[in-house]
Amino acid sequence: AVVVENEEKEKEEIIVVGNDEAVEEEAQIEVIDSEEEKEETVAKEIDVGGDNDEETRSMAAEDEEAKNNNVGILENMDEVEEDEIVHGIIDNEKQLRNKVEEGDAIILEVLDVEVENEELMSSDLLIENESYSEDKIGKADSEEESWRDMISGEPGARFPPEPNRYHLYVSHACPWAHRTVMVMVLKGLEDVIGVTFVHPTWQYTKPGVDEHRGWVFGSKDGKPFCSTSGVGSFPSFWGEEDPNMEAKSIRDIYELVDDTTERYILPLLWDKELKTIVSNESSEIIRMLNLEFNEYATNPTLDLYPESMSEKVDEVNKWIYPSFNNGVYRCGLASTQESYDVAIDELTAAFDKIDSILQKQRYIAGGVFTEADVRLFVTLIRFDEVYDIYFKTNTRSVSSTPAVLNYVREIYQMKGVADTCAMDMIKAHYYTSHVELNKYSIIPRGVNFIGLLQEPHNRDTYFSTPR
């Protein structure tokens, strides 16, 4: 009788649990439905429903049929304008209060990206390059609050192109900052524009005042840094000192110019003469570097945004940015299995489309190397060593995809580019700054991906277009 009674109780408990799960699932569906009515989501911009959804989830098999289906997924991608990108550090206690429980202290480090607030992570999580593309948090802020001025050779311009007047603050780790350094080097502007690399490991920028964590400068003789959870030992000389204002953090520079955005992001283009920020929008900085300093460049004939290809370059940027550059972050920062599944399907489709294109033409926008290749390269070079592991993007890899690998090799081997690719600093940032994702700040050894890039490429074997 006791056994029977216990069995009945167990059945009753199972029924109760089942009902709780059903209620929870129904509540989640209602929340999702409500959000979908309010905003136009990336998940809805890309056709991954019905049979297509089933097809994209089978992509791990990596057969040619799946690849073709994946490429097709991207055909319905709506245009995503990069000037809608959110910049900076968003303190959710000020801006995201309606999206998290009161008391949560989320600080999101946002670099040239949009935020999908369905997937904000809690527990005081600090995230660099927050990547989600749904809610466009910050878009309601007046655009003049962003630092988006332009260097121009036009008469009377506030910021004319002059040698030794401007300075770039960047991080080896940040792909958006990497864009600007690559273009500067490719154009031969190293002696025209100064550059300073911050320390890869985030620190508290105002200890004892608030909990903000972000980019800080290093020092030649200072004691080693640890992560913000107090573990690890990372040499302070991994970061350079600020040569202009002796600032201790990037935040200090923003506050020096009475910044009101509270988004202390990189890259940062500084005017030493007017002592102000020109721009922190990487997509615009690379076009300034490409066009406005030719008088002083050692490689002035290189045009990364030629008029004859501008439409094609813009077209490529518009689908690669949301699905791939931004897509890796949507995978890595997803807080539900469902959102991850959507993100990884879209990312895998984008990767396969890139692979398909690069099997047919030398560069991503056609037969000429352009800014679109720079923007793609900075994500691809981080893919195997960081994103595959840290952001769970392991449905594909560069090292196992011949056309993509040789494409990355060719760009890596262009004059000066290898010197901009500090993989040890890239890995140090990702694995030591996000303590909620990697508590003990252990940096994986990896498989020497840079070594693979030093091997000869075969792009000129298949394509006759000169570099």
GROMACS .gro file of C-alpha atoms in nm:
model
  467
    1ALA     CA    1   0.000   0.000   0.000
    2VAL     CA    2   0.288   0.235   0.077
    3VAL     CA    3   0.446   0.170  -0.262
    4VAL     CA    4   0.117   0.238  -0.439
    5GLU     CA    5   0.070   0.558  -0.240
    6ASN     CA    6   0.419   0.675  -0.328
    7GLU     CA    7   0.364   0.597  -0.694
    8GLU     CA    8   0.043   0.802  -0.692
    9LYS     CA    9   0.225   1.093  -0.529
   10GLU     CA   10   0.502   1.073  -0.788
   11LYS     CA   11   0.244   1.075  -1.067
   12GLU     CA   12   0.074   1.373  -0.906
   13GLU     CA   13   0.406   1.557  -0.879
   14ILE     CA   14   0.485   1.482  -1.243
   15ILE     CA   15   0.149   1.622  -1.348
   16VAL     CA   16   0.207   1.938  -1.144
   17VAL     CA   17   0.554   1.987  -1.290
   18GLY     CA   18   0.420   1.928  -1.637
   19ASN     CA   19   0.150   2.188  -1.585
   20ASP     CA   20   0.408   2.436  -1.452
   21GLU     CA   21   0.622   2.382  -1.761
   22ALA     CA   22   0.323   2.431  -1.985
   23VAL     CA   23   0.229   2.754  -1.807
   24GLU     CA   24   0.588   2.877  -1.829
   25GLU     CA   25   0.608   2.789  -2.197
   26GLU     CA   26   0.279   2.965  -2.265
   27ALA     CA   27   0.398   3.275  -2.079
   28GLN     CA   28   0.718   3.279  -2.283
   29ILE     CA   29   0.519   3.255  -2.604
   30GLU     CA   30   0.303   3.548  -2.496
   31VAL     CA   31   0.611   3.760  -2.420
   32ILE     CA   32   0.769   3.674  -2.753
   33ASP     CA   33   0.445   3.748  -2.939
   34SER     CA   34   0.421   4.082  -2.760
   35GLU     CA   35   0.776   4.175  -2.851
   36GLU     CA   36   0.724   4.076  -3.213
   37GLU     CA   37   0.422   4.307  -3.233
   38LYS     CA   38   0.628   4.598  -3.103
   39GLU     CA   39   0.943   4.570  -3.308
   40GLU     CA   40   1.077   4.442  -3.636
   41THR     CA   41   1.319   4.168  -3.543
   42VAL     CA   42   1.608   4.023  -3.732
   43ALA     CA   43   1.456   3.682  -3.683
   44LYS     CA   44   1.155   3.801  -3.881
   45GLU     CA   45   1.364   3.984  -4.138
   46ILE     CA   46   1.519   3.655  -4.243
   47ASP     CA   47   1.299   3.370  -4.362
   48VAL     CA   48   1.382   3.085  -4.127
   49GLY     CA   49   1.030   2.956  -4.076
   50GLY     CA   50   0.861   2.635  -4.178
   51ASP     CA   51   1.054   2.408  -4.408
   52ASN     CA   52   1.341   2.655  -4.438
   53ASP     CA   53   1.390   2.649  -4.064
   54GLU     CA   54   1.413   2.272  -4.071
   55GLU     CA   55   1.664   2.289  -4.355
   56THR     CA   56   1.886   2.544  -4.185
   57ARG     CA   57   1.902   2.340  -3.867
   58SER     CA   58   2.054   2.054  -4.064
   59MET     CA   59   2.350   2.262  -4.176
   60ALA     CA   60   2.593   2.094  -3.938
   61ALA     CA   61   2.616   1.814  -4.195
   62GLU     CA   62   2.800   2.064  -4.421
   63ASP     CA   63   2.687   1.899  -4.740
   64GLU     CA   64   2.648   2.104  -5.054
   65GLU     CA   65   2.269   2.090  -5.053
   66ALA     CA   66   2.258   2.246  -4.706
   67LYS     CA   67   2.498   2.516  -4.812
   68ASN     CA   68   2.276   2.613  -5.103
   69ASN     CA   69   1.974   2.634  -4.875
   70ASN     CA   70   2.170   2.850  -4.632
   71VAL     CA   71   2.265   3.099  -4.898
   72GLY     CA   72   1.901   3.130  -4.987
   73ILE     CA   73   1.809   3.229  -4.634
   74LEU     CA   74   1.985   3.560  -4.675
   75GLU     CA   75   1.792   3.665  -4.982
   76ASN     CA   76   1.513   3.815  -4.772
   77MET     CA   77   1.744   4.015  -4.544
   78ASP     CA   78   1.614   4.371  -4.516
   79GLU     CA   79   1.871   4.648  -4.542
   80VAL     CA   80   2.030   4.744  -4.214
   81GLU     CA   81   2.175   5.092  -4.214
   82GLU     CA   82   2.495   5.118  -4.015
   83ASP     CA   83   2.415   5.473  -3.907
   84GLU     CA   84   2.143   5.314  -3.693
   85ILE     CA   85   2.413   5.140  -3.492
   86VAL     CA   86   2.421   5.198  -3.120
   87HIS     CA   87   2.744   5.322  -2.969
   88GLY     CA   88   2.889   5.305  -2.625
   89ILE     CA   89   2.833   5.173  -2.280
   90ILE     CA   90   2.470   5.140  -2.184
   91ASP     CA   91   2.396   5.137  -1.815
   92ASN     CA   92   2.067   4.949  -1.794
   93GLU     CA   93   1.976   5.115  -1.467
   94LYS     CA   94   1.930   5.431  -1.674
   95GLN     CA   95   1.826   5.313  -2.019
   96LEU     CA   96   1.707   4.953  -1.994
   97ARG     CA   97   1.508   4.964  -1.673
   98ASN     CA   98   1.194   4.840  -1.843
   99LYS     CA   99   1.378   4.532  -1.967
  100VAL     CA  100   1.538   4.395  -1.653
  101GLU     CA  101   1.439   4.338  -1.294
  102GLU     CA  102   1.500   4.633  -1.065
  103GLY     CA  103   1.836   4.598  -0.896
  104ASP     CA  104   2.015   4.432  -1.186
  105ALA     CA  105   2.329   4.624  -1.278
  106ILE     CA  106   2.401   4.540  -1.637
  107ILE     CA  107   2.657   4.749  -1.817
  108LEU     CA  108   2.685   4.678  -2.186
  109GLU     CA  109   2.991   4.782  -2.380
  110VAL     CA  110   2.854   4.844  -2.726
  111LEU     CA  111   3.091   4.894  -3.019
  112ASP     CA  112   2.926   5.000  -3.344
  113VAL     CA  113   2.636   4.763  -3.295
  114GLU     CA  114   2.268   4.736  -3.223
  115VAL     CA  115   2.108   4.575  -2.922
  116GLU     CA  116   1.834   4.313  -2.913
  117ASN     CA  117   1.679   4.367  -2.574
  118GLU     CA  118   1.499   4.032  -2.567
  119GLU     CA  119   1.838   3.880  -2.503
  120LEU     CA  120   1.999   4.114  -2.252
  121MET     CA  121   2.197   3.920  -2.000
  122SER     CA  122   2.175   3.991  -1.629
  123SER     CA  123   2.396   3.932  -1.326
  124ASP     CA  124   2.604   4.247  -1.372
  125LEU     CA  125   2.726   4.123  -1.710
  126LEU     CA  126   2.966   4.344  -1.899
  127ILE     CA  127   2.976   4.272  -2.270
  128GLU     CA  128   3.199   4.428  -2.534
  129ASN     CA  129   3.056   4.461  -2.883
  130GLU     CA  130   2.703   4.377  -2.773
  131SER     CA  131   2.556   4.270  -3.099
  132TYR     CA  132   2.188   4.226  -3.110
  133SER     CA  133   1.992   4.384  -3.390
  134GLU     CA  134   1.631   4.407  -3.282
  135ASP     CA  135   1.553   4.694  -3.050
  136LYS     CA  136   1.799   4.962  -3.165
  137ILE     CA  137   1.828   5.090  -2.809
  138GLY     CA  138   1.964   5.442  -2.814
  139LYS     CA  139   1.816   5.522  -3.156
  140ALA     CA  140   1.569   5.752  -2.986
  141ASP     CA  141   1.861   5.952  -2.851
  142SER     CA  142   1.933   6.259  -3.058
  143GLU     CA  143   2.192   6.179  -3.323
  144GLU     CA  144   2.391   6.487  -3.231
  145GLU     CA  145   2.480   6.318  -2.903
  146SER     CA  146   2.707   6.081  -3.096
  147TRP     CA  147   3.052   6.184  -3.208
  148ARG     CA  148   3.010   6.176  -3.586
  149ASP     CA  149   3.204   6.471  -3.731
  150MET     CA  150   3.402   6.436  -4.053
  151ILE     CA  151   3.753   6.530  -4.159
  152SER     CA  152   3.717   6.713  -4.488
  153GLY     CA  153   3.931   6.897  -4.737
  154GLU     CA  154   3.648   7.136  -4.817
  155PRO     CA  155   3.729   7.504  -4.758
  156GLY     CA  156   3.638   7.615  -4.410
  157ALA     CA  157   3.601   7.262  -4.272
  158ARG     CA  158   3.632   7.243  -3.895
  159PHE     CA  159   3.848   6.932  -3.924
  160PRO     CA  160   4.079   6.967  -4.225
  161PRO     CA  161   4.320   6.684  -4.316
  162GLU     CA  162   4.656   6.779  -4.168
  163PRO     CA  163   4.955   6.563  -4.074
  164ASN     CA  164   5.023   6.498  -3.704
  165ARG     CA  165   4.697   6.664  -3.599
  166TYR     CA  166   4.484   6.354  -3.536
  167HIS     CA  167   4.525   6.053  -3.309
  168LEU     CA  168   4.350   5.715  -3.306
  169TYR     CA  169   4.275   5.538  -2.979
  170VAL     CA  170   4.214   5.170  -3.047
  171SER     CA  171   4.229   4.818  -2.909
  172HIS     CA  172   4.398   4.523  -3.076
  173ALA     CA  173   4.096   4.317  -2.978
  174CYS     CA  174   3.805   4.521  -3.109
  175PRO     CA  175   3.719   4.432  -3.471
  176TRP     CA  176   3.571   4.777  -3.532
  177ALA     CA  177   3.889   4.946  -3.413
  178HIS     CA  178   4.092   4.696  -3.617
  179ARG     CA  179   3.919   4.825  -3.932
  180THR     CA  180   4.061   5.172  -3.878
  181VAL     CA  181   4.415   5.054  -3.809
  182MET     CA  182   4.411   4.832  -4.118
  183VAL     CA  183   4.302   5.116  -4.345
  184MET     CA  184   4.558   5.351  -4.192
  185VAL     CA  185   4.835   5.098  -4.263
  186LEU     CA  186   4.713   5.004  -4.611
  187LYS     CA  187   4.704   5.370  -4.709
  188GLY     CA  188   5.046   5.437  -4.557
  189LEU     CA  189   4.940   5.691  -4.295
  190GLU     CA  190   5.143   5.564  -4.000
  191ASP     CA  191   5.354   5.882  -3.995
  192VAL     CA  192   5.052   6.108  -4.046
  193ILE     CA  193   4.811   5.991  -3.777
  194GLY     CA  194   4.915   5.878  -3.431
  195VAL     CA  195   4.778   5.563  -3.272
  196THR     CA  196   4.762   5.428  -2.917
  197PHE     CA  197   4.654   5.077  -2.815
  198VAL     CA  198   4.475   5.040  -2.483
  199HIS     CA  199   4.516   4.744  -2.248
  200PRO     CA  200   4.317   4.436  -2.354
  201THR     CA  201   4.187   4.352  -2.005
  202TRP     CA  202   3.901   4.570  -1.888
  203GLN     CA  203   3.934   4.743  -1.553
  204TYR     CA  204   3.709   4.945  -1.328
  205THR     CA  205   3.738   5.296  -1.469
  206LYS     CA  206   3.634   5.474  -1.148
  207PRO     CA  207   3.693   5.235  -0.859
  208GLY     CA  208   3.489   5.323  -0.556
  209VAL     CA  209   3.267   5.557  -0.758
  210ASP     CA  210   3.073   5.323  -0.983
  211GLU     CA  211   3.087   4.975  -1.133
  212HIS     CA  212   3.172   5.068  -1.491
  213ARG     CA  213   3.432   4.843  -1.653
  214GLY     CA  214   3.600   4.933  -1.977
  215TRP     CA  215   3.911   5.029  -2.170
  216VAL     CA  216   4.211   5.160  -1.976
  217PHE     CA  217   4.565   5.256  -2.069
  218GLY     CA  218   4.866   5.053  -1.969
  219SER     CA  219   5.206   5.158  -1.842
  220LYS     CA  220   5.564   5.053  -1.898
  221ASP     CA  221   5.653   5.010  -1.533
  222GLY     CA  222   5.320   4.958  -1.359
  223LYS     CA  223   5.221   4.647  -1.167
  224PRO     CA  224   5.035   4.369  -1.354
  225PHE     CA  225   4.660   4.394  -1.401
  226CYS     CA  226   4.414   4.131  -1.288
  227SER     CA  227   4.062   4.078  -1.414
  228THR     CA  228   3.779   4.264  -1.247
  229SER     CA  229   3.700   3.946  -1.054
  230GLY     CA  230   4.048   3.963  -0.905
  231VAL     CA  231   4.215   3.673  -1.085
  232GLY     CA  232   4.500   3.650  -1.333
  233SER     CA  233   4.815   3.854  -1.387
  234PHE     CA  234   4.837   4.051  -1.709
  235PRO     CA  235   5.136   4.279  -1.774
  236SER     CA  236   5.051   4.647  -1.767
  237PHE     CA  237   5.274   4.703  -2.073
  238TRP     CA  238   5.017   4.511  -2.280
  239GLY     CA  239   4.857   4.854  -2.308
  240GLU     CA  240   5.023   5.180  -2.402
  241GLU     CA  241   5.018   5.505  -2.207
  242ASP     CA  242   4.814   5.799  -2.332
  243PRO     CA  243   5.064   6.032  -2.503
  244ASN     CA  244   4.829   6.329  -2.530
  245MET     CA  245   4.652   6.390  -2.199
  246GLU     CA  246   4.797   6.126  -1.967
  247ALA     CA  247   4.446   5.985  -1.928
  248LYS     CA  248   4.407   5.663  -1.733
  249SER     CA  249   4.106   5.536  -1.926
  250ILE     CA  250   3.912   5.600  -2.245
  251ARG     CA  251   3.632   5.717  -2.018
  252ASP     CA  252   3.860   5.998  -1.895
  253ILE     CA  253   3.893   6.129  -2.252
  254TYR     CA  254   3.518   6.128  -2.309
  255GLU     CA  255   3.460   6.309  -1.981
  256LEU     CA  256   3.730   6.562  -2.064
  257VAL     CA  257   3.512   6.685  -2.353
  258ASP     CA  258   3.193   6.681  -2.144
  259ASP     CA  259   3.052   6.378  -2.323
  260THR     CA  260   2.686   6.319  -2.242
  261THR     CA  261   2.638   5.982  -2.411
  262GLU     CA  262   2.815   5.782  -2.138
  263ARG     CA  263   2.928   5.543  -2.413
  264TYR     CA  264   3.303   5.516  -2.378
  265ILE     CA  265   3.380   5.324  -2.693
  266LEU     CA  266   3.656   5.259  -2.944
  267PRO     CA  267   3.778   5.348  -3.198
  268LEU     CA  268   3.813   5.712  -3.103
  269LEU     CA  269   3.955   5.969  -3.347
  270TRP     CA  270   4.098   6.264  -3.151
  271ASP     CA  271   4.185   6.614  -3.273
  272LYS     CA  272   4.497   6.727  -3.083
  273GLU     CA  273   4.463   7.088  -3.198
  274LEU     CA  274   4.101   7.146  -3.093
  275LYS     CA  275   4.129   6.892  -2.811
  276THR     CA  276   3.806   6.717  -2.897
  277ILE     CA  277   3.668   6.395  -3.041
  278VAL     CA  278   3.612   6.394  -3.415
  279SER     CA  279   3.439   6.057  -3.447
  280ASN     CA  280   3.387   5.719  -3.284
  281GLU     CA  281   3.206   5.564  -3.581
  282SER     CA  282   3.445   5.318  -3.746
  283SER     CA  283   3.259   5.294  -4.077
  284GLU     CA  284   3.302   5.669  -4.125
  285ILE     CA  285   3.657   5.686  -3.992
  286ILE     CA  286   3.779   5.433  -4.251
  287ARG     CA  287   3.629   5.641  -4.531
  288MET     CA  288   3.801   5.954  -4.402
  289LEU     CA  289   4.132   5.770  -4.391
  290ASN     CA  290   4.072   5.631  -4.739
  291LEU     CA  291   3.994   5.964  -4.904
  292GLU     CA  292   4.102   6.272  -4.711
  293PHE     CA  293   4.473   6.216  -4.647
  294ASN     CA  294   4.596   6.114  -4.993
  295GLU     CA  295   4.824   6.420  -5.006
  296TYR     CA  296   5.025   6.271  -4.718
  297ALA     CA  297   4.977   5.896  -4.777
  298THR     CA  298   5.254   5.670  -4.907
  299ASN     CA  299   4.994   5.463  -5.092
  300PRO     CA  300   4.754   5.732  -5.221
  301THR     CA  301   4.642   5.537  -5.530
  302LEU     CA  302   4.473   5.270  -5.319
  303ASP     CA  303   4.101   5.346  -5.317
  304LEU     CA  304   3.900   5.120  -5.089
  305TYR     CA  305   3.570   5.281  -5.186
  306PRO     CA  306   3.593   5.350  -5.561
  307GLU     CA  307   3.299   5.535  -5.709
  308SER     CA  308   3.251   5.265  -5.972
  309MET     CA  309   3.199   5.003  -5.699
  310SER     CA  310   3.034   5.208  -5.427
  311GLU     CA  311   2.687   5.061  -5.477
  312LYS     CA  312   2.818   4.705  -5.475
  313VAL     CA  313   3.031   4.770  -5.167
  314ASP     CA  314   2.733   4.920  -4.984
  315GLU     CA  315   2.518   4.625  -5.084
  316VAL     CA  316   2.771   4.374  -4.949
  317ASN     CA  317   2.823   4.570  -4.627
  318LYS     CA  318   2.449   4.574  -4.562
  319TRP     CA  319   2.408   4.198  -4.549
  320ILE     CA  320   2.747   4.104  -4.403
  321TYR     CA  321   2.717   4.346  -4.113
  322PRO     CA  322   2.394   4.216  -3.952
  323SER     CA  323   2.432   3.851  -4.042
  324PHE     CA  324   2.805   3.801  -3.992
  325ASN     CA  325   3.002   4.087  -3.829
  326ASN     CA  326   2.721   4.132  -3.583
  327GLY     CA  327   2.601   3.773  -3.609
  328VAL     CA  328   2.887   3.628  -3.406
  329TYR     CA  329   2.783   3.842  -3.109
  330ARG     CA  330   2.419   3.745  -3.145
  331CYS     CA  331   2.532   3.384  -3.109
  332GLY     CA  332   2.773   3.443  -2.824
  333LEU     CA  333   2.542   3.660  -2.618
  334ALA     CA  334   2.217   3.474  -2.674
  335SER     CA  335   2.044   3.403  -2.344
  336THR     CA  336   1.796   3.141  -2.470
  337GLN     CA  337   1.837   2.832  -2.683
  338GLU     CA  338   1.574   2.962  -2.922
  339SER     CA  339   1.750   3.292  -2.984
  340TYR     CA  340   2.082   3.114  -3.026
  341ASP     CA  341   1.929   2.873  -3.277
  342VAL     CA  342   1.800   3.162  -3.487
  343ALA     CA  343   2.132   3.346  -3.467
  344ILE     CA  344   2.348   3.044  -3.549
  345ASP     CA  345   2.129   2.953  -3.847
  346GLU     CA  346   2.164   3.304  -3.987
  347LEU     CA  347   2.539   3.313  -3.917
  348THR     CA  348   2.594   2.975  -4.081
  349ALA     CA  349   2.394   3.085  -4.384
  350ALA     CA  350   2.605   3.399  -4.408
  351PHE     CA  351   2.928   3.202  -4.379
  352ASP     CA  352   2.817   2.970  -4.659
  353LYS     CA  353   2.718   3.261  -4.879
  354ILE     CA  354   3.060   3.417  -4.821
  355ASP     CA  355   3.225   3.087  -4.908
  356SER     CA  356   3.017   3.054  -5.225
  357ILE     CA  357   3.106   3.406  -5.339
  358LEU     CA  358   3.477   3.362  -5.270
  359GLN     CA  359   3.486   3.045  -5.477
  360LYS     CA  360   3.374   3.251  -5.777
  361GLN     CA  361   3.553   3.583  -5.733
  362ARG     CA  362   3.869   3.704  -5.567
  363TYR     CA  363   3.719   3.958  -5.329
  364ILE     CA  364   3.385   3.984  -5.156
  365ALA     CA  365   3.249   4.274  -5.366
  366GLY     CA  366   3.408   4.169  -5.697
  367GLY     CA  367   3.751   4.165  -5.858
  368VAL     CA  368   3.889   4.461  -5.658
  369PHE     CA  369   3.999   4.478  -5.294
  370THR     CA  370   3.770   4.725  -5.110
  371GLU     CA  371   3.661   4.835  -4.765
  372ALA     CA  372   3.411   4.549  -4.771
  373ASP     CA  373   3.705   4.309  -4.754
  374VAL     CA  374   3.855   4.498  -4.460
  375ARG     CA  375   3.525   4.479  -4.274
  376LEU     CA  376   3.488   4.108  -4.345
  377PHE     CA  377   3.851   4.021  -4.268
  378VAL     CA  378   3.844   4.155  -3.912
  379THR     CA  379   3.565   3.911  -3.823
  380LEU     CA  380   3.712   3.615  -4.010
  381ILE     CA  381   4.052   3.643  -3.844
  382ARG     CA  382   3.886   3.618  -3.501
  383PHE     CA  383   3.649   3.341  -3.601
  384ASP     CA  384   3.844   3.024  -3.522
  385GLU     CA  385   4.044   3.143  -3.221
  386VAL     CA  386   3.768   3.334  -3.043
  387TYR     CA  387   3.418   3.308  -3.186
  388ASP     CA  388   3.411   2.934  -3.252
  389ILE     CA  389   3.496   2.873  -2.887
  390TYR     CA  390   3.374   3.171  -2.693
  391PHE     CA  391   3.065   3.260  -2.892
  392LYS     CA  392   2.964   2.905  -2.988
  393THR     CA  393   2.981   2.964  -3.364
  394ASN     CA  394   3.124   2.619  -3.430
  395THR     CA  395   2.902   2.513  -3.720
  396ARG     CA  396   3.176   2.643  -3.949
  397SER     CA  397   3.544   2.736  -3.930
  398VAL     CA  398   3.779   2.933  -4.150
  399SER     CA  399   4.054   2.674  -4.126
  400SER     CA  400   3.833   2.401  -4.274
  401THR     CA  401   3.693   2.614  -4.558
  402PRO     CA  402   3.957   2.639  -4.836
  403ALA     CA  403   3.822   2.940  -5.028
  404VAL     CA  404   3.770   3.144  -4.712
  405LEU     CA  405   4.103   3.041  -4.560
  406ASN     CA  406   4.298   3.139  -4.870
  407TYR     CA  407   4.109   3.467  -4.891
  408VAL     CA  408   4.208   3.548  -4.532
  409ARG     CA  409   4.564   3.441  -4.607
  410GLU     CA  410   4.588   3.678  -4.902
  411ILE     CA  411   4.469   3.978  -4.702
  412TYR     CA  412   4.684   3.887  -4.402
  413GLN     CA  413   4.988   3.878  -4.630
  414MET     CA  414   4.922   4.223  -4.779
  415LYS     CA  415   5.187   4.476  -4.681
  416GLY     CA  416   5.149   4.583  -4.318
  417VAL     CA  417   4.833   4.389  -4.238
  418ALA     CA  418   4.998   4.113  -4.033
  419ASP     CA  419   5.135   4.375  -3.794
  420THR     CA  420   4.778   4.484  -3.715
  421CYS     CA  421   4.673   4.131  -3.615
  422ALA     CA  422   4.789   4.075  -3.257
  423MET     CA  423   4.615   3.744  -3.187
  424ASP     CA  424   4.760   3.718  -2.837
  425MET     CA  425   4.605   4.055  -2.747
  426ILE     CA  426   4.279   3.967  -2.923
  427LYS     CA  427   4.244   3.652  -2.717
  428ALA     CA  428   4.361   3.822  -2.399
  429HIS     CA  429   4.078   4.073  -2.422
  430TYR     CA  430   3.792   3.836  -2.488
  431TYR     CA  431   3.899   3.575  -2.235
  432THR     CA  432   4.001   3.809  -1.950
  433SER     CA  433   3.750   4.095  -1.969
  434HIS     CA  434   3.416   3.914  -1.958
  435VAL     CA  435   3.448   3.757  -1.616
  436GLU     CA  436   3.088   3.637  -1.618
  437LEU     CA  437   3.162   3.426  -1.925
  438ASN     CA  438   3.511   3.312  -1.820
  439LYS     CA  439   3.537   3.334  -1.443
  440TYR     CA  440   3.902   3.242  -1.409
  441SER     CA  441   4.023   3.432  -1.718
  442ILE     CA  442   4.188   3.125  -1.868
  443ILE     CA  443   4.313   3.199  -2.222
  444PRO     CA  444   4.285   2.894  -2.452
  445ARG     CA  445   4.605   2.802  -2.632
  446GLY     CA  446   4.442   2.743  -2.971
  447VAL     CA  447   4.589   2.575  -3.278
  448ASN     CA  448   4.817   2.852  -3.409
  449PHE     CA  449   4.569   2.994  -3.658
  450ILE     CA  450   4.815   3.272  -3.740
  451GLY     CA  451   5.059   3.003  -3.852
  452LEU     CA  452   4.802   2.886  -4.107
  453LEU     CA  453   4.776   3.240  -4.243
  454GLN     CA  454   5.151   3.256  -4.304
  455GLU     CA  455   5.132   2.969  -4.553
  456PRO     CA  456   5.104   3.055  -4.925
  457HIS     CA  457   4.756   3.134  -5.054
  458ASN     CA  458   4.617   3.022  -5.389
  459ARG     CA  459   4.400   3.319  -5.482
  460ASP     CA  460   4.617   3.427  -5.773
  461THR     CA  461   4.614   3.068  -5.902
  462TYR     CA  462   4.241   3.094  -5.970
  463PHE     CA  463   4.201   3.466  -6.033
  464SER     CA  464   4.405   3.689  -6.258
  465THR     CA  465   4.305   4.020  -6.098
  466PRO     CA  466   4.617   4.190  -5.960
  467ARG     CA  467   4.625   4.303  -5.597
   0.00000   0.00000   0.00000
